[in-house]
Amino acid sequence: MDSQTFGFKIPEEIQSLIPAEKLEKVVRSFVKIDDNQDGKIELEEYINHLLEKEREKLTKQFRYLDTDGDGYIEFEEFLAATEPHYPILKKFRKFDRERNGLLTVEEAIKIAEELSLPYSQAQIEQAMQEIDRDGDGQVTYYEYLGAMIHFGFQ
């Protein structure tokens, strides 16, 4: 390996100890960080290199959080990312027609009809009985949440 082309000399001893292909990768990494190509990595070069890697990672995270792609993370997008059950609660609220914090069998049947789900009234009633842990004929948010997590729906 002609180390002089990189602006620094790689001692023969190092070249004999490290396999050529591995040494070449290390040299390429070093050269990439050594912005001014003086054969030495200065603190600022090192920090800039790490910040660039972090910037790429954070940019990907930002784009993931910006679900509508408008270049901003609105509060609801942030909330959905930081509170994993928020989307489930939001759907529960949408289904809770009476806005009383409970889902009835009748509401579940209407939901199934609106969504054109291939379930009979008897199947929906059976599912509601299984979800309804306290047996009061209504499903609370927490019963709904438990069922959604158990069945893997969101």
Tab-separated table of C-alpha atoms in Angstrom:
chain	number	residue	atom	x	y	z
A	1	MET	CA	0.000	0.000	0.000
A	2	ASP	CA	1.431	3.343	-1.046
A	3	SER	CA	0.690	5.322	2.082
A	4	GLN	CA	2.314	8.516	0.798
A	5	THR	CA	-0.748	9.203	-1.384
A	6	PHE	CA	-2.761	9.666	1.821
A	7	GLY	CA	-0.522	12.384	3.242
A	8	PHE	CA	1.036	10.197	5.904
A	9	LYS	CA	3.326	7.198	6.063
A	10	ILE	CA	2.188	3.825	7.321
A	11	PRO	CA	5.157	2.120	9.004
A	12	GLU	CA	6.319	-1.207	7.515
A	13	GLU	CA	5.721	-2.889	10.871
A	14	ILE	CA	2.002	-1.978	10.764
A	15	GLN	CA	1.720	-3.096	7.140
A	16	SER	CA	3.202	-6.472	8.075
A	17	LEU	CA	0.891	-6.961	11.091
A	18	ILE	CA	-2.466	-5.955	9.611
A	19	PRO	CA	-3.944	-7.724	6.571
A	20	ALA	CA	-3.903	-5.412	3.551
A	21	GLU	CA	-7.690	-5.319	3.019
A	22	LYS	CA	-8.333	-4.473	6.669
A	23	LEU	CA	-5.596	-1.857	6.721
A	24	GLU	CA	-7.035	-0.308	3.576
A	25	LYS	CA	-10.440	0.065	5.290
A	26	VAL	CA	-8.811	1.686	8.310
A	27	VAL	CA	-6.853	4.073	6.082
A	28	ARG	CA	-10.024	5.015	4.158
A	29	SER	CA	-11.819	5.740	7.439
A	30	PHE	CA	-8.893	7.818	8.685
A	31	VAL	CA	-8.686	9.787	5.433
A	32	LYS	CA	-12.436	10.410	5.489
A	33	ILE	CA	-12.177	11.977	8.956
A	34	ASP	CA	-8.964	13.900	8.184
A	35	ASP	CA	-10.724	16.724	6.294
A	36	ASN	CA	-7.625	18.866	5.689
A	37	GLN	CA	-5.619	15.800	4.625
A	38	ASP	CA	-2.623	16.658	6.810
A	39	GLY	CA	-2.236	13.087	8.053
A	40	LYS	CA	-3.590	13.949	11.513
A	41	ILE	CA	-7.105	14.027	12.882
A	42	GLU	CA	-7.756	17.188	14.831
A	43	LEU	CA	-10.443	17.499	17.474
A	44	GLU	CA	-12.712	19.559	15.202
A	45	GLU	CA	-12.374	17.042	12.361
A	46	TYR	CA	-13.244	14.215	14.724
A	47	ILE	CA	-16.234	16.051	16.191
A	48	ASN	CA	-17.486	17.076	12.728
A	49	HIS	CA	-17.278	13.479	11.536
A	50	LEU	CA	-19.281	12.204	14.510
A	51	LEU	CA	-21.784	15.038	14.255
A	52	GLU	CA	-22.389	14.236	10.594
A	53	LYS	CA	-23.147	10.614	11.451
A	54	GLU	CA	-25.444	11.772	14.256
A	55	ARG	CA	-27.079	14.327	11.914
A	56	GLU	CA	-27.932	11.535	9.451
A	57	LYS	CA	-29.431	9.413	12.228
A	58	LEU	CA	-31.425	12.310	13.680
A	59	THR	CA	-32.649	13.342	10.230
A	60	LYS	CA	-34.037	9.837	9.691
A	61	GLN	CA	-35.718	9.944	13.102
A	62	PHE	CA	-37.218	13.363	12.351
A	63	ARG	CA	-38.602	12.184	9.008
A	64	TYR	CA	-40.112	9.145	10.732
A	65	LEU	CA	-41.823	11.350	13.338
A	66	ASP	CA	-43.043	13.838	10.714
A	67	THR	CA	-45.757	11.457	9.548
A	68	ASP	CA	-47.434	13.942	7.212
A	69	GLY	CA	-44.099	14.941	5.635
A	70	ASP	CA	-44.661	18.693	6.016
A	71	GLY	CA	-41.232	19.360	7.549
A	72	TYR	CA	-42.601	19.870	11.056
A	73	ILE	CA	-43.364	17.613	13.992
A	74	GLU	CA	-46.729	18.737	15.283
A	75	PHE	CA	-47.741	17.925	18.847
A	76	GLU	CA	-49.995	15.020	17.834
A	77	GLU	CA	-47.185	13.452	15.773
A	78	PHE	CA	-44.855	13.820	18.750
A	79	LEU	CA	-47.464	12.402	21.108
A	80	ALA	CA	-48.079	9.388	18.864
A	81	ALA	CA	-44.342	8.674	18.835
A	82	THR	CA	-43.823	9.077	22.579
A	83	GLU	CA	-47.065	7.473	23.800
A	84	PRO	CA	-47.358	4.075	22.078
A	85	HIS	CA	-50.998	3.580	23.091
A	86	TYR	CA	-52.177	6.937	21.729
A	87	PRO	CA	-53.248	5.580	18.301
A	88	ILE	CA	-55.261	2.857	20.042
A	89	LEU	CA	-56.921	5.385	22.349
A	90	LYS	CA	-57.689	7.602	19.365
A	91	LYS	CA	-59.448	4.716	17.600
A	92	PHE	CA	-61.319	3.852	20.787
A	93	ARG	CA	-62.554	7.450	21.021
A	94	LYS	CA	-63.654	7.310	17.380
A	95	PHE	CA	-65.611	4.112	18.024
A	96	ASP	CA	-67.143	5.382	21.279
A	97	ARG	CA	-70.196	7.018	19.658
A	98	GLU	CA	-71.831	7.953	22.965
A	99	ARG	CA	-68.570	9.522	24.251
A	100	ASN	CA	-68.960	7.783	27.592
A	101	GLY	CA	-65.643	5.913	27.622
A	102	LEU	CA	-67.348	2.581	26.939
A	103	LEU	CA	-68.032	0.484	23.868
A	104	THR	CA	-71.309	-1.388	23.746
A	105	VAL	CA	-72.125	-4.436	21.640
A	106	GLU	CA	-74.346	-2.194	19.520
A	107	GLU	CA	-71.449	0.203	18.859
A	108	ALA	CA	-69.186	-2.739	17.994
A	109	ILE	CA	-71.769	-4.051	15.525
A	110	LYS	CA	-72.074	-0.599	13.898
A	111	ILE	CA	-68.291	-0.375	13.664
A	112	ALA	CA	-68.106	-3.798	12.022
A	113	GLU	CA	-70.821	-2.788	9.537
A	114	GLU	CA	-69.107	0.528	8.695
A	115	LEU	CA	-65.768	-1.188	8.205
A	116	SER	CA	-67.401	-4.041	6.252
A	117	LEU	CA	-65.832	-6.580	8.585
A	118	PRO	CA	-66.832	-10.155	7.738
A	119	TYR	CA	-68.183	-10.971	11.207
A	120	SER	CA	-71.697	-11.933	12.184
A	121	GLN	CA	-73.533	-10.329	15.074
A	122	ALA	CA	-72.993	-13.528	17.091
A	123	GLN	CA	-69.224	-13.423	16.438
A	124	ILE	CA	-69.065	-9.793	17.532
A	125	GLU	CA	-71.065	-10.533	20.673
A	126	GLN	CA	-68.724	-13.445	21.465
A	127	ALA	CA	-65.636	-11.259	20.945
A	128	MET	CA	-67.113	-8.548	23.163
A	129	GLN	CA	-67.753	-11.117	25.918
A	130	GLU	CA	-64.124	-12.232	25.743
A	131	ILE	CA	-62.833	-8.667	25.859
A	132	ASP	CA	-65.267	-7.559	28.579
A	133	ARG	CA	-63.237	-8.695	31.606
A	134	ASP	CA	-65.655	-7.412	34.228
A	135	GLY	CA	-68.741	-8.821	32.454
A	136	ASP	CA	-70.761	-5.607	32.514
A	137	GLY	CA	-71.658	-5.815	28.820
A	138	GLN	CA	-69.467	-2.863	27.895
A	139	VAL	CA	-65.811	-2.581	26.999
A	140	THR	CA	-63.690	0.027	28.777
A	141	TYR	CA	-60.651	1.640	27.229
A	142	TYR	CA	-58.346	-0.614	29.238
A	143	GLU	CA	-60.223	-3.761	28.190
A	144	TYR	CA	-60.046	-2.547	24.592
A	145	LEU	CA	-56.343	-1.723	24.943
A	146	GLY	CA	-55.610	-5.165	26.379
A	147	ALA	CA	-57.464	-6.847	23.516
A	148	MET	CA	-55.732	-4.757	20.874
A	149	ILE	CA	-52.320	-5.500	22.346
A	150	HIS	CA	-53.184	-9.187	22.712
A	151	PHE	CA	-54.425	-9.488	19.130
A	152	GLY	CA	-51.748	-7.155	17.740
A	153	PHE	CA	-54.194	-4.678	16.198
A	154	GLN	CA	-53.828	-0.932	16.091
